Coordinates of C-alpha atoms in Angstrom, one line a residue:
F746 CA -20.0 41.1 68.3
A747 CA -20.3 43.2 65.2
V748 CA -20.2 47.0 65.1
I749 CA -23.2 48.4 63.3
S750 CA -22.7 52.1 64.0
P751 CA -20.9 54.2 66.7
T752 CA -23.8 53.5 69.1
Q753 CA -25.0 50.1 67.9
I754 CA -23.6 46.6 68.0
T755 CA -25.0 43.1 67.5
A756 CA -23.7 40.5 69.9
T757 CA -24.0 36.7 70.0
V758 CA -25.0 35.7 73.5
P759 CA -25.0 32.4 75.3
P760 CA -27.7 29.9 74.4
G761 CA -30.8 30.4 76.5
A762 CA -30.0 34.0 77.3
T763 CA -33.0 36.3 77.8
T764 CA -32.1 39.8 79.1
G765 CA -29.3 41.3 81.0
P766 CA -26.6 44.0 80.4
I767 CA -23.6 43.5 78.1
A768 CA -20.4 45.4 78.9
V769 CA -18.1 46.3 76.0
T770 CA -14.6 47.6 76.7
T771 CA -12.6 49.4 74.0
P772 CA -9.5 51.6 74.1
A773 CA -11.9 54.5 74.4
G774 CA -13.5 53.2 77.5
T775 CA -16.3 50.8 78.7
A776 CA -20.0 51.0 78.0
T777 CA -22.8 48.8 79.3
S778 CA -26.0 48.1 77.5
R779 CA -29.4 48.6 78.8
P780 CA -30.6 45.6 80.9
D781 CA -33.8 45.1 79.0
F782 CA -32.5 44.2 75.5
I783 CA -34.2 41.4 73.5
V784 CA -32.4 38.3 72.4
L785 CA -33.5 37.7 68.8
P786 CA -33.7 34.2 67.4
R787 CA -31.1 33.6 64.7
V788 CA -33.3 31.1 62.8
P789 CA -36.8 29.8 63.0
P790 CA -37.2 27.1 65.7
Q791 CA -37.2 23.4 64.7
T792 CA -40.3 21.5 65.5
V793 CA -41.2 17.9 66.2
G794 CA -42.4 15.1 64.1
V795 CA -42.7 11.3 64.1
F796 CA -42.3 8.4 61.8
R797 CA -45.0 5.8 62.2
P798 CA -43.3 2.5 61.0
N799 CA -44.9 1.1 57.8
Q800 CA -47.3 4.1 57.6
A801 CA -46.2 7.7 57.4
F802 CA -44.1 10.7 58.4
L803 CA -46.3 12.9 60.6
L804 CA -44.9 16.4 61.0
R805 CA -45.9 19.3 63.3
Q806 CA -45.4 22.9 62.5
F807 CA -45.3 24.0 66.2
N808 CA -43.9 22.6 69.4
T809 CA -47.4 22.3 70.8
D810 CA -49.9 19.5 71.3
G811 CA -52.0 18.9 68.2
L812 CA -52.6 17.0 65.1
P813 CA -50.1 16.6 62.2
D814 CA -49.7 19.6 60.0
I815 CA -48.1 17.5 57.3
A816 CA -48.5 13.8 56.6
V817 CA -46.3 11.9 54.1
P818 CA -47.5 8.3 53.7
L819 CA -44.3 6.3 53.2
G820 CA -42.6 3.2 54.6
Q821 CA -42.5 -0.5 54.5
P822 CA -41.2 -3.1 57.1
G823 CA -37.6 -2.5 58.0
D824 CA -37.4 1.1 56.8
R825 CA -35.7 3.7 59.0
P826 CA -36.6 7.4 58.8
V827 CA -34.2 10.3 58.4
V828 CA -34.8 14.0 57.6
G829 CA -32.6 16.7 56.4
D830 CA -32.3 19.9 54.4
W831 CA -30.9 18.1 51.3
D832 CA -30.9 21.1 48.9
G833 CA -30.1 24.0 51.3
D834 CA -33.5 25.7 50.9
G835 CA -34.0 26.0 54.7
K836 CA -36.6 23.2 54.8
A837 CA -36.2 19.7 56.2
T838 CA -37.7 17.0 54.1
V839 CA -38.1 13.2 54.5
A840 CA -36.0 10.3 53.4
I841 CA -36.0 6.6 54.0
F842 CA -33.0 4.3 54.7
R843 CA -33.7 0.9 53.3
N844 CA -31.1 -1.9 53.1
G845 CA -28.1 0.4 52.6
Q846 CA -29.8 2.9 50.4
F847 CA -31.1 6.4 51.1
L848 CA -34.3 7.4 49.3
I849 CA -34.3 11.2 49.5
R850 CA -37.1 13.6 48.7
N851 CA -36.8 17.4 48.5
E852 CA -40.5 18.0 49.2
N853 CA -42.6 16.6 52.1
A854 CA -44.9 14.8 49.6
T855 CA -45.2 11.2 48.5
S856 CA -45.3 12.3 44.9
A857 CA -41.9 14.2 45.1
P858 CA -39.1 12.8 43.0
V859 CA -36.8 10.4 44.7
T860 CA -33.0 10.5 44.7
T861 CA -31.5 7.1 45.5
V862 CA -28.0 7.0 47.1
A863 CA -26.2 3.9 48.1
F864 CA -24.3 4.3 51.4
G865 CA -24.1 2.2 54.4
Q866 CA -25.5 -1.3 54.9
A867 CA -28.5 -3.0 56.4
G868 CA -28.6 -2.6 60.2
D869 CA -27.0 0.8 60.2
L870 CA -28.8 3.8 61.7
P871 CA -29.2 6.7 59.2
L872 CA -28.1 10.2 60.0
A873 CA -28.2 13.6 58.3
G874 CA -26.3 16.8 59.0
D875 CA -24.2 19.6 57.6
W876 CA -20.9 18.0 58.7
T877 CA -18.6 20.8 57.3
G878 CA -20.8 23.9 57.2
K879 CA -21.4 23.7 53.5
G880 CA -25.0 25.0 53.7
F881 CA -27.0 21.7 53.2
D882 CA -27.4 18.4 54.9
S883 CA -25.8 15.2 53.7
I884 CA -26.1 11.6 54.7
G885 CA -24.3 9.5 57.3
V886 CA -24.8 6.3 59.3
F887 CA -24.0 5.0 62.8
R888 CA -22.6 1.5 62.9
A889 CA -21.9 -0.2 66.3
G890 CA -20.1 2.8 67.8
T891 CA -18.7 4.3 64.6
F892 CA -20.0 7.4 62.7
L893 CA -19.5 7.2 58.9
L894 CA -20.3 10.5 57.3
R895 CA -20.5 11.7 53.7
N896 CA -20.1 15.3 52.6
S897 CA -22.4 14.9 49.5
N898 CA -25.6 13.1 48.8
T899 CA -23.9 10.7 46.4
S900 CA -22.8 7.1 46.6
G901 CA -19.2 6.5 47.8
G902 CA -17.1 5.9 50.8
P903 CA -17.3 7.9 54.0
D904 CA -15.5 11.3 54.0
I905 CA -15.4 11.3 57.9
V906 CA -15.0 8.4 60.2
A907 CA -15.4 9.0 64.0
N908 CA -15.4 6.3 66.6
Y909 CA -17.6 7.5 69.3
G910 CA -19.9 5.7 71.7
L911 CA -20.7 2.1 72.4
P912 CA -22.4 -0.3 69.9
T913 CA -25.5 -0.2 72.1
D914 CA -25.7 3.6 72.2
L915 CA -28.1 5.6 70.0
P916 CA -26.7 8.4 67.8
V917 CA -27.7 12.1 68.1
V918 CA -26.2 14.8 65.9
G919 CA -26.5 18.5 66.1
D920 CA -24.8 21.9 66.1
W921 CA -24.0 21.8 69.8
D922 CA -21.9 25.0 69.9
G923 CA -23.6 27.1 67.2
D924 CA -20.7 27.2 64.8
G925 CA -22.8 26.1 61.8
K926 CA -21.5 22.5 61.7
T927 CA -23.3 19.4 62.7
T928 CA -21.2 17.1 65.0
V929 CA -21.7 13.7 66.6
G930 CA -23.2 12.7 69.9
A931 CA -24.6 9.7 71.6
F932 CA -27.4 8.7 74.1
R933 CA -26.9 5.7 76.4
P934 CA -30.5 4.3 76.7
S935 CA -29.6 2.1 79.7
T936 CA -28.9 5.2 81.9
G937 CA -30.4 8.2 80.1
F938 CA -27.0 9.8 79.6
F939 CA -26.1 12.2 76.7
F940 CA -22.5 12.8 75.7
L941 CA -21.9 15.3 72.9
R942 CA -18.8 16.2 70.8
N943 CA -18.0 19.5 69.1
E944 CA -15.9 17.9 66.4
N945 CA -16.4 15.0 64.1
V946 CA -13.4 13.1 65.4
S947 CA -12.9 10.5 68.1
G948 CA -12.3 11.8 71.5
N949 CA -13.8 12.7 74.9
A950 CA -17.2 14.3 75.2
N951 CA -17.3 18.2 75.3
I952 CA -20.7 18.1 76.9
S953 CA -22.2 15.3 79.0
F954 CA -25.2 15.1 81.3
F955 CA -28.1 13.0 82.4
Y956 CA -31.5 13.7 80.8
G957 CA -34.4 11.4 80.4
L958 CA -35.1 7.9 81.6
A959 CA -33.8 4.5 80.6
G960 CA -35.6 3.4 77.5
D961 CA -36.3 6.9 76.2
L962 CA -35.6 7.7 72.5
P963 CA -33.2 10.7 72.0
I964 CA -34.0 13.6 69.7
A965 CA -32.2 16.9 69.0
G966 CA -33.2 20.2 67.5
D967 CA -33.0 23.9 67.8
W968 CA -36.2 24.4 69.8
D969 CA -35.8 28.1 70.6
G970 CA -34.2 29.4 67.4
D971 CA -30.9 30.5 69.0
G972 CA -28.8 28.6 66.5
V973 CA -27.7 25.9 68.9
T974 CA -29.0 22.3 68.9
T975 CA -30.2 21.0 72.2
V976 CA -31.6 17.6 73.2
G977 CA -34.9 16.1 74.1
V978 CA -36.4 12.6 74.6
F979 CA -39.5 10.9 73.3
R980 CA -41.4 8.7 75.6
E981 CA -44.7 7.0 74.8
G982 CA -46.1 9.7 72.7
M983 CA -44.6 12.7 74.6
F984 CA -41.7 14.9 73.7
F985 CA -39.7 16.4 76.6
L986 CA -37.5 19.1 75.1
R987 CA -34.6 21.0 76.7
N988 CA -33.3 24.5 75.6
T989 CA -29.8 24.0 77.0
N990 CA -27.6 20.9 76.9
T991 CA -27.7 20.5 80.7
A992 CA -29.5 18.3 83.2
G993 CA -32.8 19.6 84.4
F994 CA -36.5 19.6 83.7
A995 CA -38.0 19.9 80.3
D996 CA -38.5 23.4 78.9
L997 CA -41.2 22.1 76.5
A998 CA -43.5 19.1 76.8
V999 CA -45.4 18.2 73.7
A1000 CA -47.9 15.5 73.3
F1001 CA -47.5 14.3 69.7
G1002 CA -47.4 10.8 68.3
Q1003 CA -48.0 7.5 70.0
P1004 CA -46.0 4.6 71.5
G1005 CA -44.0 2.9 68.8
D1006 CA -43.4 6.1 66.8
L1007 CA -39.8 7.2 66.0
P1008 CA -39.1 10.9 66.9
L1009 CA -38.0 13.5 64.3
A1010 CA -37.1 17.2 64.3
G1011 CA -36.9 19.8 61.5
R1012 CA -38.2 23.0 59.9
W1013 CA -40.7 21.3 57.7
K1014 CA -41.8 23.9 55.2
T1015 CA -41.2 27.5 54.3
P1016 CA -44.1 29.5 55.9
P1017 CA -46.3 31.1 53.3
I1018 CA -45.9 34.9 52.9
I1019 CA -49.2 36.2 54.1
P1020 CA -49.7 39.9 53.3
P1021 CA -50.6 42.0 56.3
G1022 CA -54.3 42.2 57.0
D1023 CA -55.4 39.8 54.3
F1024 CA -58.4 38.3 56.1
Q1025 CA -58.0 35.2 54.0
T1026 CA -58.4 37.2 50.8
G1027 CA -54.9 36.6 49.6
N1028 CA -54.3 40.3 49.5
S1029 CA -53.7 43.1 52.0
T1030 CA -57.0 44.9 52.7
I1031 CA -57.8 48.4 54.0
V1032 CA -59.6 48.6 57.4
W1033 CA -61.9 51.5 58.1
R1034 CA -63.6 52.8 61.3
N1035 CA -66.2 55.5 61.8
R1036 CA -65.9 56.5 65.5
V1037 CA -68.9 58.8 65.3
T1038 CA -71.4 56.1 64.2
G1039 CA -69.4 53.1 65.4
Q1040 CA -69.4 51.5 62.0
N1041 CA -66.5 49.4 60.7
A1042 CA -65.6 48.0 57.3
I1043 CA -62.9 46.1 55.4
W1044 CA -62.1 47.0 51.8
K1045 CA -61.2 43.8 49.9
M1046 CA -58.5 44.5 47.4
N1047 CA -57.1 42.8 44.3
G1048 CA -53.6 44.1 44.3
V1049 CA -54.1 47.9 44.5
N1050 CA -57.6 47.7 43.0
F1051 CA -60.7 48.0 45.2
V1052 CA -63.0 45.0 44.9
E1053 CA -65.8 45.3 47.5
S1054 CA -66.5 46.5 51.1
A1055 CA -67.4 44.0 53.9
L1056 CA -69.2 45.6 56.8
L1057 CA -68.3 44.6 60.3
P1058 CA -70.4 44.9 63.5
T1059 CA -70.8 48.3 65.0
V1060 CA -68.7 49.2 68.1
E1061 CA -69.2 52.0 70.6
D1062 CA -67.1 55.1 70.0
C1063 CA -65.0 54.6 73.2
W1064 CA -63.2 51.7 71.3
V1065 CA -60.3 52.3 68.9
I1066 CA -58.6 49.8 66.6
G1067 CA -55.0 49.4 67.6
G1068 CA -53.7 46.8 65.2
V1069 CA -54.6 44.2 62.6
A1070 CA -52.6 41.0 62.9
D1071 CA -52.8 37.3 63.7
F1072 CA -52.7 36.8 67.5
N1073 CA -53.7 33.2 67.8
G1074 CA -51.5 31.7 65.1
D1075 CA -54.3 30.2 63.0
G1076 CA -53.3 32.0 59.9
N1077 CA -56.3 34.3 60.0
T1078 CA -56.2 38.1 60.5
D1079 CA -57.5 39.4 63.9
I1080 CA -58.3 42.9 65.0
L1081 CA -56.9 44.4 68.2
W1082 CA -59.2 46.8 70.0
R1083 CA -58.6 49.2 72.9
N1084 CA -61.2 51.0 75.1
Q1085 CA -59.3 54.2 75.0
D1086 CA -61.8 56.5 76.8
I1087 CA -63.3 54.6 79.7
T1088 CA -61.7 51.3 80.9
G1089 CA -58.4 50.9 79.1
F1090 CA -59.3 47.2 78.4
D1091 CA -57.9 45.6 75.2
A1092 CA -59.6 42.8 73.2
V1093 CA -58.9 40.7 70.1
W1094 CA -61.6 40.0 67.6
T1095 CA -60.8 36.6 65.9
F1096 CA -62.0 36.1 62.4
S1097 CA -62.9 33.5 59.8
G1098 CA -62.3 35.4 56.6
T1099 CA -64.0 38.8 57.1
T1100 CA -66.5 37.5 59.7
P1101 CA -65.7 38.0 63.4
T1102 CA -65.9 34.7 65.4
A1103 CA -65.1 35.8 69.0
S1104 CA -64.1 38.7 71.2
L1105 CA -61.3 37.7 73.6
P1106 CA -59.5 39.7 76.3
V1107 CA -55.8 40.7 76.2
T1108 CA -54.0 40.1 79.5
P1109 CA -53.0 41.9 81.7
E1110 CA -55.2 44.9 81.5
Q1111 CA -53.6 48.3 80.7
T1112 CA -56.0 50.6 82.5
D1113 CA -53.7 53.7 82.3
L1114 CA -55.5 55.7 79.6
N1115 CA -52.3 57.6 78.9
W1116 CA -51.1 54.5 77.0
T1117 CA -52.3 54.1 73.5
I1118 CA -51.7 51.3 71.0
S1119 CA -49.5 52.4 68.1
C1120 CA -49.3 49.2 66.0
T1121 CA -48.5 45.5 66.1
G1122 CA -45.6 43.4 64.8
D1123 CA -43.2 40.6 65.7
I1124 CA -40.4 42.5 67.4
N1125 CA -38.5 39.5 68.8
R1126 CA -39.1 37.2 65.8
D1127 CA -40.6 34.4 67.9
G1128 CA -43.6 34.0 65.5
Q1129 CA -46.0 35.8 67.9
T1130 CA -47.6 39.2 67.3
D1131 CA -46.4 41.8 69.8
I1132 CA -48.0 45.2 70.7
I1133 CA -46.2 48.5 70.4
R1134 CA -47.6 51.1 72.8
R1135 CA -47.0 54.8 73.3
N1136 CA -47.6 57.0 76.3
A1137 CA -49.4 60.1 74.9
T1138 CA -48.2 62.2 77.9
T1139 CA -44.6 61.3 78.2
G1140 CA -43.9 60.0 74.7
A1141 CA -42.4 56.8 76.1
V1142 CA -42.7 53.7 73.8
E1143 CA -42.8 50.1 75.0
V1144 CA -43.3 46.7 73.5
W1145 CA -45.6 44.1 75.0
L1146 CA -44.0 40.8 74.0
M1147 CA -46.9 38.5 73.6
N1148 CA -47.7 34.8 73.8
G1149 CA -51.0 34.8 72.0
R1150 CA -53.2 37.3 73.9
A1151 CA -51.1 37.2 77.1
R1152 CA -48.2 39.5 77.8
S1153 CA -45.0 37.6 78.5
A1154 CA -42.9 40.8 79.1
A1155 CA -43.0 44.6 78.7
V1156 CA -39.8 46.1 77.3
S1157 CA -39.0 49.8 76.7
L1158 CA -38.3 50.8 73.1
L1159 CA -35.6 53.4 72.9
I1160 CA -36.2 56.0 70.1
P1161 CA -34.3 59.1 71.4
D1162 CA -35.4 61.6 68.7
L1163 CA -39.1 60.6 68.6
A1164 CA -41.1 63.8 69.1
L1165 CA -44.5 63.9 70.8
S1166 CA -45.9 65.2 67.5
E1167 CA -44.8 62.1 65.6
R1168 CA -47.2 59.1 65.4
I1169 CA -46.0 55.6 65.1
V1170 CA -48.2 54.5 62.3
G1171 CA -47.3 50.9 61.6
S1172 CA -44.5 48.3 61.3
G1173 CA -42.8 46.2 58.7
D1174 CA -39.5 45.0 57.4
F1175 CA -38.9 48.1 55.2
D1176 CA -35.1 47.6 54.7
Q1177 CA -35.5 43.8 54.2
N1178 CA -32.9 42.8 56.8
G1179 CA -35.2 40.4 58.7
L1180 CA -35.9 42.8 61.5
L1181 CA -39.0 44.9 62.2
D1182 CA -39.0 48.6 61.4
L1183 CA -41.4 51.3 62.5
L1184 CA -43.2 53.9 60.3
A1185 CA -43.5 57.3 61.9
H1186 CA -45.4 60.4 60.7
N1187 CA -45.4 64.0 61.8
Q1188 CA -48.5 65.3 59.9
A1189 CA -48.2 68.9 61.0
E1190 CA -44.7 69.1 59.5
G1191 CA -45.5 66.9 56.6
K1192 CA -42.6 64.5 57.4
A1193 CA -42.5 60.7 57.4
R1194 CA -39.7 58.3 58.1
I1195 CA -38.7 54.7 58.7
I1196 CA -37.1 54.0 62.0
T1197 CA -35.0 50.8 61.7
L1198 CA -34.5 48.8 64.9
I1199 CA -32.0 46.4 66.4
G1200 CA -33.8 44.6 69.2
T1201 CA -35.5 47.4 71.2
A1202 CA -33.4 50.4 70.2
A1203 CA -33.5 52.6 67.1
A1204 CA -30.6 52.0 64.8
D1205 CA -31.2 54.5 62.0
S1206 CA -33.8 56.8 60.5
R1207 CA -34.7 56.9 56.8
P1208 CA -36.8 59.8 55.5
L1209 CA -39.7 59.1 53.1
P1210 CA -41.2 61.6 50.6
S1211 CA -44.3 63.3 52.0
L1212 CA -47.5 64.6 50.5
G1213 CA -47.9 67.5 52.9
P1214 CA -49.8 68.3 56.0
D1215 CA -53.2 67.5 54.5
W1216 CA -52.2 63.9 54.2
R1217 CA -52.3 61.4 57.0
L1218 CA -50.3 58.1 56.9
A1219 CA -52.8 55.5 57.8
A1220 CA -51.8 51.8 57.1
V1221 CA -49.0 49.4 56.1
G1222 CA -49.7 46.5 53.8
D1223 CA -48.2 44.6 50.9
Y1224 CA -50.5 45.3 48.0
N1225 CA -48.4 44.1 45.1
R1226 CA -47.2 40.9 46.9
D1227 CA -43.5 41.6 46.4
G1228 CA -42.7 41.0 50.1
Q1229 CA -41.9 44.6 50.8
P1230 CA -44.2 46.9 52.8
D1231 CA -46.4 49.5 51.1
I1232 CA -48.1 52.4 52.8
V1233 CA -51.6 54.0 52.6
W1234 CA -52.2 57.7 52.7
R1235 CA -55.6 59.5 53.4
N1236 CA -56.2 63.2 52.7
T1237 CA -57.9 64.7 55.7
T1238 CA -59.5 67.5 53.6
T1239 CA -60.6 66.0 50.3
G1240 CA -61.0 62.3 51.3
Q1241 CA -58.6 61.1 48.6
N1242 CA -56.7 57.9 49.3
V1243 CA -53.5 56.6 47.7
I1244 CA -51.3 53.5 48.1
W1245 CA -47.6 54.0 47.8
L1246 CA -45.8 50.9 46.5
L1247 CA -42.3 51.0 48.1
R1248 CA -39.2 49.3 46.9
D1249 CA -36.0 49.4 48.9
L1250 CA -37.2 52.3 51.0
A1251 CA -38.1 54.4 48.0
L1252 CA -41.4 55.2 46.3
A1253 CA -41.8 53.0 43.2
Q1254 CA -45.4 53.9 42.3
S1255 CA -48.3 55.9 43.7
V1256 CA -51.8 54.5 43.0
A1257 CA -55.0 56.2 43.7
V1258 CA -57.9 54.2 45.3
P1259 CA -61.5 55.4 45.7
T1260 CA -62.1 58.7 47.4
V1261 CA -64.2 58.7 50.6
P1262 CA -65.1 62.3 51.3
D1263 CA -66.8 61.6 54.6
Q1264 CA -64.1 62.5 57.1
R1265 CA -65.8 60.6 59.9
W1266 CA -64.3 57.5 58.2
Q1267 CA -60.7 56.9 59.0
I1268 CA -58.3 54.2 57.7
V1269 CA -57.1 52.2 60.8
G1270 CA -55.3 49.2 59.3
P1271 CA -53.4 47.1 58.6
R1272 CA -50.8 48.3 61.1

């Protein structure tokens, strides 16, 4: 583990861990963590793909049933597929092995330039991996029970030779122990047996187990983002993926591809940076609600400049907007509603652009009206929008870890010095460390701060300048598209509104946007 502060550590836990206490013993004594910590993914999960011989690479962005997200038409008779992060940019891209030559592309596009590297011979099975922890993948081949590995994507002899497996085995490679290096392994298709090695040298298996059926094709990837590669099998158009290198049932079953395809795994593209609350406009918006009349509107913005207002359907005054985020993973912004006065029900409006398309329930229901929705954000970095809730009576804060619109777990969020008079306004990665932070505001005292988090506990507090008690912090977006959160203020007396562009937790620029004197209108998102 690494010590962050006198009361905070980060710890690497076993693959597949979810929650449970960690005990730390030092000369000063022993301390045990809360039992409901969150295990954060170290990297984005890898996802499946297939190579359809003589036709194309077909790649999926999620480990779910569906159509290809990326198609790269490539291949001729006899070609073998291989994928790797050839340039160290975090993205796996396609390559072809043809008669002892690797044809490597650094983009998943047919038109991408090709680097040709002579290595291996016809009949070899191509491989890719970061054999020495250098930060990018390089080529290799498996030839009749011998791994021949190269530490650069250049022609030449093998840098590493490891005799491992039988000539009839199929090779699998991965980072089986999470040390940052790709090492060898093999799958015996006659029996469905994996045997994996933690070093690129000949020797006995460090890990071995049965998984799959005779005739399955092996595949390996980091399916849950914990930094450890685990196995899977491909069978007649179905992937059966395992999150630990042990015998057992599949943790994920994905229908993708068809019989005759060859399985692949990788992180296929760098996800686009979508500014919070963009509603497919390419820019963060400002969301308004008038609880007196029930009217709602979205201000479309061009940077920090107001463009136009899009009206939304009217909603009864018992409903409040709790958050603005993408709940169904379609890349479109949704609005999270809560019936705060009568039922306690929550619902998500899905959108196409700025047009609502459906109203769908959040499960389970939170009918205790003491609980309010503070904001949304991806607390555990699993790619799903989570909901941060606050109990208005006790001040308790909890996170609903979500799978779409369904709660998968409820976890307490520990912020010891959070006063009842402070509102949690929104979330974002304000300190640019890859973890979600919270924005809090005490309007009566005219104080605002960033609460940095590690998992589900506050790690630090960074004060922000404040405009005084007439100003209310209202929203968090990214209006100048620099990847850093910006904040929106509204004056509760004059109706003035300003956007603060932040840079490294400091105010870089304050920009006025149109004044709305009618105080029945309140800014409610993004947050």
